[in-house]
Amino acid sequence: MRCMKVIGLIGIILFLLTGCWDRKETNDLWIVTGVGLDQPKDGEVEVTVEIPSPSGNEGGGTGGEGNQAGGNETILQTGKGVSIPKAIEDLETKLPREILWSHTEAIVINKELAETGIREELDFFIRHPEPRLRSYVFISEGSAKEIMALLPPMERSSSEVLIELAKSEVLMKVTLFDLLEMLKGESGASILPMIDKLPPEEGKQPLETIAYINRSAILKQGRMIGTINDRLTRGVLWFRNEIKESTVTVKPEEADGLISMNLMKGRTNLIPKIDGNQLKMTVKVETVDDVIQNKTKWDLKKMKKHKMLEKELAQKIEMRLTDTLEMVQKEMEVDILDFAEEFRRKHPDKWKGIKADWKEIFPTVKVIFDIEASVLRTGQGNVP
Amino acid sequence: MIEKGKISALQMGIMMYHAIIATGILFIPSTVYEAAKQDIWISPIWACPLGLLSVYIAYKLHKLYPNHTIIQYSEHILGTFLGKVLGLVLLLLLYTSVSVMIWQYGEFVVSEFLPHTPKFVIIGMMVLLCAFAVHGGLEVIGRLAEMVVPVFFLLFLIIIILLLPDIEIKRMLPVMENGMMPSVKGSVALYTWFAQFGIIYFFLPFLTNREKGMKSGMFSVLVVTLTLMFTNIIVILVFGSVTENFNAPLMSATRYISIAEFLSHLEALVMAIWLAGTFIKICVFYYAVVLGTAQWLNLSNYRSLVLPVGFLIGVFAMQAFLNSAEAAEHFRLVSQGLMDTLVYGTMIPMFLFFVAYIRKLRIFKQRGERER
């Protein structure tokens, strides 16, 4: 009996030893850092994955196209299929190891694909438990594969360049989560950073360059409808209260040159108001800037000049915002400025009546600017 | 008496807290979101009275029959035959309920963490572990629950603090956009969880300080409500309208944490909380099933039933649903009001209570007539 008990106990303990079922050794994995999505032809998706090579001298002898030039150690591989999972299946047949998606931090979507709609494609990245919500999403002017294939001179891989660029927040920074929130938002409009290849310097290989963010793509209901340039993108950033970096150069009428200022602090408040049938939006901007270059003969330490400069700054920002508004509200008629959400939050009851016709109402929203600009530090001296 | 061990009223409260919260913090936000949208944090307030009611009725019945559990006093109240039938219904509901809980556990672990591990192993190990605890008796489960509490609150607090950089108040606004109804509708799904408080009718006879039973039960309901409100607020502040895309939003939120680039992928923390909680939850219900079955069969000892019952619920749990769509359909029906927990947690005790009350009145009446 006692013997039986011992055997039984051992049996049970053996049952507990099945532990490491799902172990993943790093040398059995391909860690994907960047994904590119292309549309070679209608109804087909091409997935390009960028994988940092585990060791420099292993090279591309594993089946992928090895990129060994310039100290770069990434491997590219592509797969095609009718959907992303199909394309990934195709990809997996070419990769000797299992793909690990949890470190994917850059997702590049080709412009043509974005024009047919990204909502459906994104579903994969949300449903899959591995990809992270913090991955950055970009739209590329040319093919995404080409962007992934670039060999940046400094960073280890092309996706790393993109991640760093997004993090610097000079232009748009959109994560997968932000994109989801925008797609689900009341306005149905979203904005994504647009990247393009920087022309390589003379004497360098055509691929030895980086991709950079130079514009923003505007999407309506998940479909790309157009782009806006960097200047207007900063205007949008002002509206969305996401402005972090901005340089404003003014040329006062009475002065004989330019004064450049750097943004220290910028905050925007959108105050919606409904006056009968007229919707009004007060854009309240507070900003603090520092002077970084003074090409005029003005002595900025004088209170009078200081006040004039602040006025110029406010005017300049207002001009930028008006231009942005002109483009986004009047021309493209897409609400990427989050006006819809603001109205919904402030006037939930009236919003129900407006919601259905928002597309028509948005271009008629009257925008009032209330800009409070101050210059904090003017620095010493003048142009010698 | 069949159970010799005693637990304190506080231990019972803590046991029930885990039994409700363990699955609650993970699945409640997305379940409630469908109806309540950004008002999900209000819903627990509407559902809380049901928990209080369940505790109150269980306590009242306990007052009438201080030394018996529901299986025993249903025979007193309804007569042997009807009482046995009702007991059987109750036990069957509990069996399926605990099987679904174990299925949920297995499904979640497989889908989120160990996709290649056979479910058989995951469920089998959990059932085996719980069997050990249940075999140890009520005291063991009570103390285990008490032991887990500080760890639970500490980890919960850590998660909330780490999520603070990602919150945005405006995601919660406007509060009560469409009036009160959405949050009330959302609270219907919560009844499933709050009704489970009814099963304290299995534990009340074994308290050392019985008069405190109701107080600690009510206290437990309130703490559960608060915890759920906190969870829902933090989820809605972090995820806003995206909440509905996640099966377990708190888990996804924890995965979303990224502080200074190195403090990330913390979902193991939630997993730790959740595993400990689920373990207590399954133990509590497993114990109730075992004890109930033993009493229904008039056995003198329930320990011999632990392994057979464990085997049964393990197999039930494996076969509970064919796929996630079928499970989703089941949970959708449940959240619309077809709840088994509501039946065994609140309705059956309420029915028994009314019958007992009427019979008591009649007895008083007869007595009065005789005296006259």
mmCIF file of N, CA, C and O in Angstrom, chain A residues 9 12 15-16 18-19 21-22 24 98 102-103 123 126 128-134 164 167 175 177-178 180-181 184-186 240 338 341-342 344-346 348-349 351-352, chain B residues 38 111-118 120-121 124-125 128 132 166 170-179 238-242 244-246 252 255-258 261 264-265:
data_model
loop_
_atom_site.group_PDB
_atom_site.id
_atom_site.type_symbol
_atom_site.label_atom_id
_atom_site.label_comp_id
_atom_site.label_asym_id
_atom_site.label_seq_id
_atom_site.Cartn_x
_atom_site.Cartn_y
_atom_site.Cartn_z
ATOM 1 N N LEU A 9 2.513 9.131 -5.958
ATOM 2 C CA LEU A 9 3.051 10.471 -5.739
ATOM 3 C C LEU A 9 4.056 10.833 -6.822
ATOM 4 O O LEU A 9 4.035 11.929 -7.395
ATOM 5 N N ILE A 12 2.337 11.731 -9.924
ATOM 6 C CA ILE A 12 1.761 13.077 -9.904
ATOM 7 C C ILE A 12 2.847 14.119 -10.108
ATOM 8 O O ILE A 12 2.687 15.082 -10.851
ATOM 9 N N PHE A 15 3.832 14.576 -13.560
ATOM 10 C CA PHE A 15 2.817 15.355 -14.252
ATOM 11 C C PHE A 15 3.117 16.843 -14.153
ATOM 12 O O PHE A 15 2.851 17.618 -15.057
ATOM 13 N N LEU A 16 3.698 17.237 -13.013
ATOM 14 C CA LEU A 16 4.008 18.656 -12.810
ATOM 15 C C LEU A 16 5.251 19.089 -13.575
ATOM 16 O O LEU A 16 5.494 20.264 -13.762
ATOM 17 N N THR A 18 5.936 18.902 -16.588
ATOM 18 C CA THR A 18 5.733 19.216 -18.004
ATOM 19 C C THR A 18 5.929 20.693 -18.290
ATOM 20 O O THR A 18 5.770 21.137 -19.401
ATOM 21 N N GLY A 19 6.259 21.430 -17.236
ATOM 22 C CA GLY A 19 6.436 22.888 -17.250
ATOM 23 C C GLY A 19 6.707 23.626 -18.542
ATOM 24 O O GLY A 19 5.799 24.190 -19.125
ATOM 25 N N TRP A 21 6.556 24.136 -21.615
ATOM 26 C CA TRP A 21 5.982 23.725 -22.888
ATOM 27 C C TRP A 21 6.245 24.773 -23.957
ATOM 28 O O TRP A 21 6.568 24.480 -25.072
ATOM 29 N N ASP A 22 6.067 26.020 -23.552
ATOM 30 C CA ASP A 22 6.121 27.100 -24.530
ATOM 31 C C ASP A 22 7.444 27.826 -24.505
ATOM 32 O O ASP A 22 7.511 29.001 -24.777
ATOM 33 N N LYS A 24 10.851 29.427 -25.506
ATOM 34 C CA LYS A 24 11.348 29.916 -26.790
ATOM 35 C C LYS A 24 12.796 30.314 -26.571
ATOM 36 O O LYS A 24 13.076 31.234 -25.812
ATOM 37 N N GLU A 98 11.252 30.664 -35.937
ATOM 38 C CA GLU A 98 9.934 31.202 -35.615
ATOM 39 C C GLU A 98 10.003 32.729 -35.526
ATOM 40 O O GLU A 98 10.980 33.286 -35.036
ATOM 41 N N SER A 102 6.850 40.505 -30.907
ATOM 42 C CA SER A 102 6.637 41.428 -29.791
ATOM 43 C C SER A 102 7.600 42.608 -29.783
ATOM 44 O O SER A 102 7.424 43.528 -29.014
ATOM 45 N N HIS A 103 8.595 42.622 -30.613
ATOM 46 C CA HIS A 103 9.495 43.773 -30.643
ATOM 47 C C HIS A 103 9.322 44.631 -31.886
ATOM 48 O O HIS A 103 10.152 45.471 -32.193
ATOM 49 N N ASP A 123 -6.308 45.212 -38.291
ATOM 50 C CA ASP A 123 -6.965 44.228 -37.439
ATOM 51 C C ASP A 123 -6.001 43.132 -37.010
ATOM 52 O O ASP A 123 -6.023 42.696 -35.870
ATOM 53 N N ILE A 126 -3.856 44.157 -34.072
ATOM 54 C CA ILE A 126 -4.554 44.309 -32.799
ATOM 55 C C ILE A 126 -4.920 42.953 -32.224
ATOM 56 O O ILE A 126 -4.817 42.698 -31.043
ATOM 57 N N HIS A 128 -3.611 39.968 -32.830
ATOM 58 C CA HIS A 128 -2.464 39.156 -32.475
ATOM 59 C C HIS A 128 -1.958 39.591 -31.108
ATOM 60 O O HIS A 128 -1.804 40.781 -30.862
ATOM 61 N N PRO A 129 -1.708 38.651 -30.197
ATOM 62 C CA PRO A 129 -1.307 39.110 -28.853
ATOM 63 C C PRO A 129 0.101 39.692 -28.781
ATOM 64 O O PRO A 129 0.425 40.370 -27.824
ATOM 65 N N GLU A 130 0.936 39.459 -29.793
ATOM 66 C CA GLU A 130 2.326 39.872 -29.652
ATOM 67 C C GLU A 130 2.644 41.323 -30.043
ATOM 68 O O GLU A 130 3.277 42.018 -29.269
ATOM 69 N N PRO A 131 2.237 41.793 -31.227
ATOM 70 C CA PRO A 131 2.655 43.154 -31.583
ATOM 71 C C PRO A 131 2.179 44.165 -30.541
ATOM 72 O O PRO A 131 1.138 44.001 -29.929
ATOM 73 N N ARG A 132 2.972 45.213 -30.374
ATOM 74 C CA ARG A 132 2.681 46.129 -29.292
ATOM 75 C C ARG A 132 1.893 47.326 -29.761
ATOM 76 O O ARG A 132 2.055 47.803 -30.877
ATOM 77 N N LEU A 133 1.076 47.817 -28.848
ATOM 78 C CA LEU A 133 0.251 48.976 -29.176
ATOM 79 C C LEU A 133 1.090 50.234 -29.318
ATOM 80 O O LEU A 133 0.639 51.236 -29.828
ATOM 81 N N ARG A 134 2.333 50.174 -28.822
ATOM 82 C CA ARG A 134 3.165 51.354 -28.906
ATOM 83 C C ARG A 134 3.993 51.419 -30.185
ATOM 84 O O ARG A 134 4.812 52.308 -30.347
ATOM 85 N N GLU A 164 13.301 56.524 -33.907
ATOM 86 C CA GLU A 164 13.925 57.693 -33.291
ATOM 87 C C GLU A 164 13.327 58.983 -33.834
ATOM 88 O O GLU A 164 13.117 59.941 -33.101
ATOM 89 N N LYS A 167 10.016 59.543 -32.258
ATOM 90 C CA LYS A 167 10.149 59.920 -30.855
ATOM 91 C C LYS A 167 10.553 61.376 -30.690
ATOM 92 O O LYS A 167 10.248 61.998 -29.686
ATOM 93 N N THR A 175 1.209 56.255 -32.733
ATOM 94 C CA THR A 175 1.391 54.847 -32.410
ATOM 95 C C THR A 175 0.163 54.081 -32.870
ATOM 96 O O THR A 175 -0.857 54.666 -33.226
ATOM 97 N N PHE A 177 -1.813 52.508 -31.144
ATOM 98 C CA PHE A 177 -2.938 52.827 -30.272
ATOM 99 C C PHE A 177 -3.591 54.157 -30.649
ATOM 100 O O PHE A 177 -4.814 54.259 -30.740
ATOM 101 N N ASP A 178 -2.757 55.173 -30.912
ATOM 102 C CA ASP A 178 -3.313 56.467 -31.326
ATOM 103 C C ASP A 178 -4.146 56.308 -32.583
ATOM 104 O O ASP A 178 -5.227 56.885 -32.722
ATOM 105 N N LEU A 180 -5.668 53.663 -33.694
ATOM 106 C CA LEU A 180 -6.930 52.988 -33.369
ATOM 107 C C LEU A 180 -7.930 53.962 -32.796
ATOM 108 O O LEU A 180 -9.100 53.973 -33.161
ATOM 109 N N GLU A 181 -7.439 54.797 -31.891
ATOM 110 C CA GLU A 181 -8.326 55.754 -31.249
ATOM 111 C C GLU A 181 -8.876 56.741 -32.278
ATOM 112 O O GLU A 181 -10.046 57.091 -32.242
ATOM 113 N N LYS A 184 -11.523 55.126 -34.423
ATOM 114 C CA LYS A 184 -12.779 54.922 -33.707
ATOM 115 C C LYS A 184 -13.438 56.229 -33.322
ATOM 116 O O LYS A 184 -14.561 56.244 -32.852
ATOM 117 N N GLY A 185 -12.711 57.327 -33.473
ATOM 118 C CA GLY A 185 -13.206 58.620 -33.001
ATOM 119 C C GLY A 185 -14.464 59.069 -33.729
ATOM 120 O O GLY A 185 -14.881 58.486 -34.733
ATOM 121 N N GLU A 186 -15.042 60.130 -33.223
ATOM 122 C CA GLU A 186 -16.296 60.637 -33.774
ATOM 123 C C GLU A 186 -16.118 61.137 -35.204
ATOM 124 O O GLU A 186 -17.019 61.039 -36.021
ATOM 125 N N ARG A 240 -4.082 70.083 -32.122
ATOM 126 C CA ARG A 240 -4.251 68.862 -31.339
ATOM 127 C C ARG A 240 -3.511 68.910 -30.008
ATOM 128 O O ARG A 240 -3.479 67.928 -29.286
ATOM 129 N N ASP A 338 -9.853 67.132 -34.191
ATOM 130 C CA ASP A 338 -10.576 66.662 -33.007
ATOM 131 C C ASP A 338 -11.719 67.568 -32.584
ATOM 132 O O ASP A 338 -12.126 67.556 -31.439
ATOM 133 N N GLU A 341 -14.793 65.498 -31.296
ATOM 134 C CA GLU A 341 -14.695 64.989 -29.929
ATOM 135 C C GLU A 341 -14.972 66.106 -28.925
ATOM 136 O O GLU A 341 -15.629 65.905 -27.913
ATOM 137 N N GLU A 342 -14.439 67.295 -29.229
ATOM 138 C CA GLU A 342 -14.621 68.406 -28.293
ATOM 139 C C GLU A 342 -16.093 68.771 -28.157
ATOM 140 O O GLU A 342 -16.591 68.995 -27.066
ATOM 141 N N ARG A 344 -18.587 66.830 -28.732
ATOM 142 C CA ARG A 344 -19.283 65.733 -28.077
ATOM 143 C C ARG A 344 -19.098 65.805 -26.561
ATOM 144 O O ARG A 344 -20.025 65.580 -25.798
ATOM 145 N N ARG A 345 -17.881 66.148 -26.158
ATOM 146 C CA ARG A 345 -17.598 66.159 -24.724
ATOM 147 C C ARG A 345 -18.271 67.325 -24.022
ATOM 148 O O ARG A 345 -18.718 67.217 -22.898
ATOM 149 N N LYS A 346 -18.298 68.453 -24.716
ATOM 150 C CA LYS A 346 -18.821 69.650 -24.059
ATOM 151 C C LYS A 346 -20.342 69.720 -24.170
ATOM 152 O O LYS A 346 -21.018 70.114 -23.236
ATOM 153 N N PRO A 348 -22.858 67.115 -25.054
ATOM 154 C CA PRO A 348 -23.283 65.774 -25.464
ATOM 155 C C PRO A 348 -24.722 65.726 -25.990
ATOM 156 O O PRO A 348 -25.020 64.956 -26.900
ATOM 157 N N ASP A 349 -25.594 66.570 -25.447
ATOM 158 C CA ASP A 349 -26.994 66.502 -25.889
ATOM 159 C C ASP A 349 -27.163 67.042 -27.294
ATOM 160 O O ASP A 349 -27.806 66.426 -28.141
ATOM 161 N N TRP A 351 -24.874 67.380 -29.452
ATOM 162 C CA TRP A 351 -24.034 66.645 -30.389
ATOM 163 C C TRP A 351 -24.819 65.581 -31.123
ATOM 164 O O TRP A 351 -24.587 65.322 -32.305
ATOM 165 N N LYS A 352 -25.784 64.971 -30.436
ATOM 166 C CA LYS A 352 -26.559 63.897 -31.066
ATOM 167 C C LYS A 352 -27.249 64.382 -32.331
ATOM 168 O O LYS A 352 -27.394 63.642 -33.295
ATOM 169 N N GLN B 38 -18.189 54.913 -22.059
ATOM 170 C CA GLN B 38 -17.216 55.504 -21.129
ATOM 171 C C GLN B 38 -17.729 55.568 -19.699
ATOM 172 O O GLN B 38 -17.023 56.015 -18.812
ATOM 173 N N SER B 111 -4.615 31.288 -24.488
ATOM 174 C CA SER B 111 -4.643 32.293 -25.552
ATOM 175 C C SER B 111 -3.637 33.412 -25.304
ATOM 176 O O SER B 111 -3.123 33.986 -26.249
ATOM 177 N N GLU B 112 -3.360 33.739 -24.043
ATOM 178 C CA GLU B 112 -2.491 34.889 -23.806
ATOM 179 C C GLU B 112 -1.033 34.517 -23.528
ATOM 180 O O GLU B 112 -0.141 35.297 -23.769
ATOM 181 N N PHE B 113 -0.821 33.354 -22.950
ATOM 182 C CA PHE B 113 0.551 33.073 -22.510
ATOM 183 C C PHE B 113 1.181 31.817 -23.091
ATOM 184 O O PHE B 113 2.321 31.846 -23.512
ATOM 185 N N LEU B 114 0.472 30.736 -23.048
ATOM 186 C CA LEU B 114 1.092 29.476 -23.442
ATOM 187 C C LEU B 114 0.327 28.834 -24.605
ATOM 188 O O LEU B 114 -0.370 27.851 -24.407
ATOM 189 N N PRO B 115 0.456 29.410 -25.786
ATOM 190 C CA PRO B 115 -0.395 28.955 -26.891
ATOM 191 C C PRO B 115 -0.181 27.499 -27.302
ATOM 192 O O PRO B 115 -1.063 26.908 -27.896
ATOM 193 N N HIS B 116 0.966 26.936 -27.009
ATOM 194 C CA HIS B 116 1.201 25.581 -27.498
ATOM 195 C C HIS B 116 0.994 24.507 -26.447
ATOM 196 O O HIS B 116 1.104 23.329 -26.728
ATOM 197 N N THR B 117 0.741 24.930 -25.221
ATOM 198 C CA THR B 117 0.540 23.946 -24.159
ATOM 199 C C THR B 117 -0.864 23.373 -24.264
ATOM 200 O O THR B 117 -1.814 24.118 -24.440
ATOM 201 N N PRO B 118 -0.977 22.059 -24.171
ATOM 202 C CA PRO B 118 -2.329 21.502 -24.222
ATOM 203 C C PRO B 118 -3.159 22.000 -23.041
ATOM 204 O O PRO B 118 -2.656 22.136 -21.932
ATOM 205 N N PHE B 120 -5.349 20.509 -21.529
ATOM 206 C CA PHE B 120 -5.463 19.427 -20.562
ATOM 207 C C PHE B 120 -4.473 19.603 -19.413
ATOM 208 O O PHE B 120 -4.803 19.431 -18.240
ATOM 209 N N VAL B 121 -3.268 19.989 -19.764
ATOM 210 C CA VAL B 121 -2.233 20.143 -18.743
ATOM 211 C C VAL B 121 -2.538 21.331 -17.839
ATOM 212 O O VAL B 121 -2.443 21.254 -16.615
ATOM 213 N N GLY B 124 -5.686 20.551 -15.831
ATOM 214 C CA GLY B 124 -5.405 19.450 -14.923
ATOM 215 C C GLY B 124 -4.577 19.891 -13.730
ATOM 216 O O GLY B 124 -4.870 19.549 -12.589
ATOM 217 N N MET B 125 -3.571 20.714 -13.992
ATOM 218 C CA MET B 125 -2.707 21.151 -12.902
ATOM 219 C C MET B 125 -3.452 22.030 -11.927
ATOM 220 O O MET B 125 -3.279 21.931 -10.712
ATOM 221 N N LEU B 128 -5.832 19.907 -9.865
ATOM 222 C CA LEU B 128 -5.078 19.105 -8.904
ATOM 223 C C LEU B 128 -4.653 19.957 -7.704
ATOM 224 O O LEU B 128 -4.803 19.566 -6.548
ATOM 225 N N PHE B 132 -5.903 19.688 -3.665
ATOM 226 C CA PHE B 132 -5.105 19.638 -2.434
ATOM 227 C C PHE B 132 -5.658 20.619 -1.407
ATOM 228 O O PHE B 132 -5.826 20.283 -0.233
ATOM 229 N N ASP B 166 -0.066 57.284 -18.656
ATOM 230 C CA ASP B 166 -0.794 57.107 -19.916
ATOM 231 C C ASP B 166 -2.249 57.540 -19.841
ATOM 232 O O ASP B 166 -2.976 57.406 -20.806
ATOM 233 N N LYS B 170 -9.830 63.230 -20.491
ATOM 234 C CA LYS B 170 -10.902 63.511 -21.444
ATOM 235 C C LYS B 170 -11.515 62.242 -22.037
ATOM 236 O O LYS B 170 -12.587 62.294 -22.600
ATOM 237 N N ARG B 171 -10.832 61.107 -21.896
ATOM 238 C CA ARG B 171 -11.409 59.874 -22.434
ATOM 239 C C ARG B 171 -12.658 59.467 -21.653
ATOM 240 O O ARG B 171 -13.472 58.710 -22.123
ATOM 241 N N MET B 172 -12.762 59.964 -20.414
ATOM 242 C CA MET B 172 -13.880 59.584 -19.559
ATOM 243 C C MET B 172 -15.096 60.460 -19.846
ATOM 244 O O MET B 172 -16.206 60.148 -19.457
ATOM 245 N N LEU B 173 -14.879 61.559 -20.515
ATOM 246 C CA LEU B 173 -15.939 62.538 -20.724
ATOM 247 C C LEU B 173 -16.681 62.269 -22.031
ATOM 248 O O LEU B 173 -16.107 61.742 -22.955
ATOM 249 N N PRO B 174 -17.914 62.658 -22.192
ATOM 250 C CA PRO B 174 -18.773 63.220 -21.152
ATOM 251 C C PRO B 174 -19.342 62.127 -20.249
ATOM 252 O O PRO B 174 -19.719 61.068 -20.731
ATOM 253 N N VAL B 175 -19.426 62.403 -18.985
ATOM 254 C CA VAL B 175 -20.018 61.441 -18.062
ATOM 255 C C VAL B 175 -21.517 61.390 -18.325
ATOM 256 O O VAL B 175 -22.160 62.422 -18.475
ATOM 257 N N MET B 176 -22.029 60.192 -18.395
ATOM 258 C CA MET B 176 -23.461 59.950 -18.645
ATOM 259 C C MET B 176 -23.926 60.679 -19.903
ATOM 260 O O MET B 176 -24.870 61.462 -19.876
ATOM 261 N N GLU B 177 -23.268 60.368 -21.021
ATOM 262 C CA GLU B 177 -23.591 61.019 -22.282
ATOM 263 C C GLU B 177 -25.055 60.787 -22.658
ATOM 264 O O GLU B 177 -25.756 61.692 -23.095
ATOM 265 N N ASN B 178 -25.505 59.547 -22.526
ATOM 266 C CA ASN B 178 -26.885 59.225 -22.891
ATOM 267 C C ASN B 178 -27.719 58.964 -21.645
ATOM 268 O O ASN B 178 -28.526 58.057 -21.601
ATOM 269 N N GLY B 179 -27.482 59.752 -20.632
ATOM 270 C CA GLY B 179 -28.235 59.574 -19.401
ATOM 271 C C GLY B 179 -27.722 58.399 -18.599
ATOM 272 O O GLY B 179 -26.606 57.928 -18.794
ATOM 273 N N VAL B 238 -7.113 54.921 -19.749
ATOM 274 C CA VAL B 238 -5.970 54.552 -20.574
ATOM 275 C C VAL B 238 -6.413 54.240 -22.008
ATOM 276 O O VAL B 238 -5.780 54.662 -22.959
ATOM 277 N N PHE B 239 -7.522 53.523 -22.151
ATOM 278 C CA PHE B 239 -7.877 53.021 -23.477
ATOM 279 C C PHE B 239 -9.037 53.738 -24.151
ATOM 280 O O PHE B 239 -9.158 53.696 -25.368
ATOM 281 N N GLY B 240 -9.920 54.356 -23.392
ATOM 282 C CA GLY B 240 -11.038 55.060 -24.011
ATOM 283 C C GLY B 240 -11.844 54.151 -24.909
ATOM 284 O O GLY B 240 -12.210 53.039 -24.524
ATOM 285 N N SER B 241 -12.061 54.608 -26.128
ATOM 286 C CA SER B 241 -12.958 53.863 -27.015
ATOM 287 C C SER B 241 -12.321 52.578 -27.532
ATOM 288 O O SER B 241 -12.998 51.760 -28.150
ATOM 289 N N VAL B 242 -11.044 52.407 -27.314
ATOM 290 C CA VAL B 242 -10.380 51.208 -27.828
ATOM 291 C C VAL B 242 -10.630 50.003 -26.909
ATOM 292 O O VAL B 242 -10.354 48.864 -27.275
ATOM 293 N N GLU B 244 -13.035 48.199 -26.221
ATOM 294 C CA GLU B 244 -13.806 47.067 -26.733
ATOM 295 C C GLU B 244 -12.973 46.106 -27.585
ATOM 296 O O GLU B 244 -13.398 44.996 -27.853
ATOM 297 N N ASN B 245 -11.797 46.541 -28.003
ATOM 298 C CA ASN B 245 -10.978 45.662 -28.831
ATOM 299 C C ASN B 245 -10.242 44.603 -28.033
ATOM 300 O O ASN B 245 -9.607 43.739 -28.609
ATOM 301 N N PHE B 246 -10.307 44.709 -26.731
ATOM 302 C CA PHE B 246 -9.523 43.777 -25.929
ATOM 303 C C PHE B 246 -10.422 42.815 -25.184
ATOM 304 O O PHE B 246 -11.472 43.181 -24.691
ATOM 305 N N SER B 252 -4.166 44.060 -21.244
ATOM 306 C CA SER B 252 -3.604 44.815 -22.363
ATOM 307 C C SER B 252 -3.038 46.145 -21.885
ATOM 308 O O SER B 252 -2.022 46.606 -22.398
ATOM 309 N N ARG B 255 0.222 45.499 -20.448
ATOM 310 C CA ARG B 255 1.178 45.255 -21.525
ATOM 311 C C ARG B 255 1.590 46.568 -22.164
ATOM 312 O O ARG B 255 2.676 46.714 -22.697
ATOM 313 N N TYR B 256 0.704 47.541 -22.093
ATOM 314 C CA TYR B 256 0.926 48.841 -22.719
ATOM 315 C C TYR B 256 1.900 49.704 -21.911
ATOM 316 O O TYR B 256 2.495 50.622 -22.439
ATOM 317 N N ILE B 257 2.053 49.374 -20.628
ATOM 318 C CA ILE B 257 2.958 50.148 -19.781
ATOM 319 C C ILE B 257 4.347 50.181 -20.398
ATOM 320 O O ILE B 257 4.874 49.159 -20.821
ATOM 321 N N SER B 258 4.918 51.358 -20.470
ATOM 322 C CA SER B 258 6.299 51.444 -20.924
ATOM 323 C C SER B 258 6.893 52.674 -20.283
ATOM 324 O O SER B 258 6.545 53.797 -20.626
ATOM 325 N N GLU B 261 11.457 53.095 -21.271
ATOM 326 C CA GLU B 261 11.829 52.074 -22.254
ATOM 327 C C GLU B 261 12.244 50.734 -21.690
ATOM 328 O O GLU B 261 12.306 49.754 -22.411
ATOM 329 N N SER B 264 8.806 47.592 -19.149
ATOM 330 C CA SER B 264 7.665 47.308 -20.018
ATOM 331 C C SER B 264 7.398 45.812 -20.010
ATOM 332 O O SER B 264 8.105 45.048 -19.367
ATOM 333 N N HIS B 265 6.367 45.418 -20.730
ATOM 334 C CA HIS B 265 5.954 44.006 -20.767
ATOM 335 C C HIS B 265 5.715 43.470 -19.353
ATOM 336 O O HIS B 265 6.293 42.484 -18.931
#
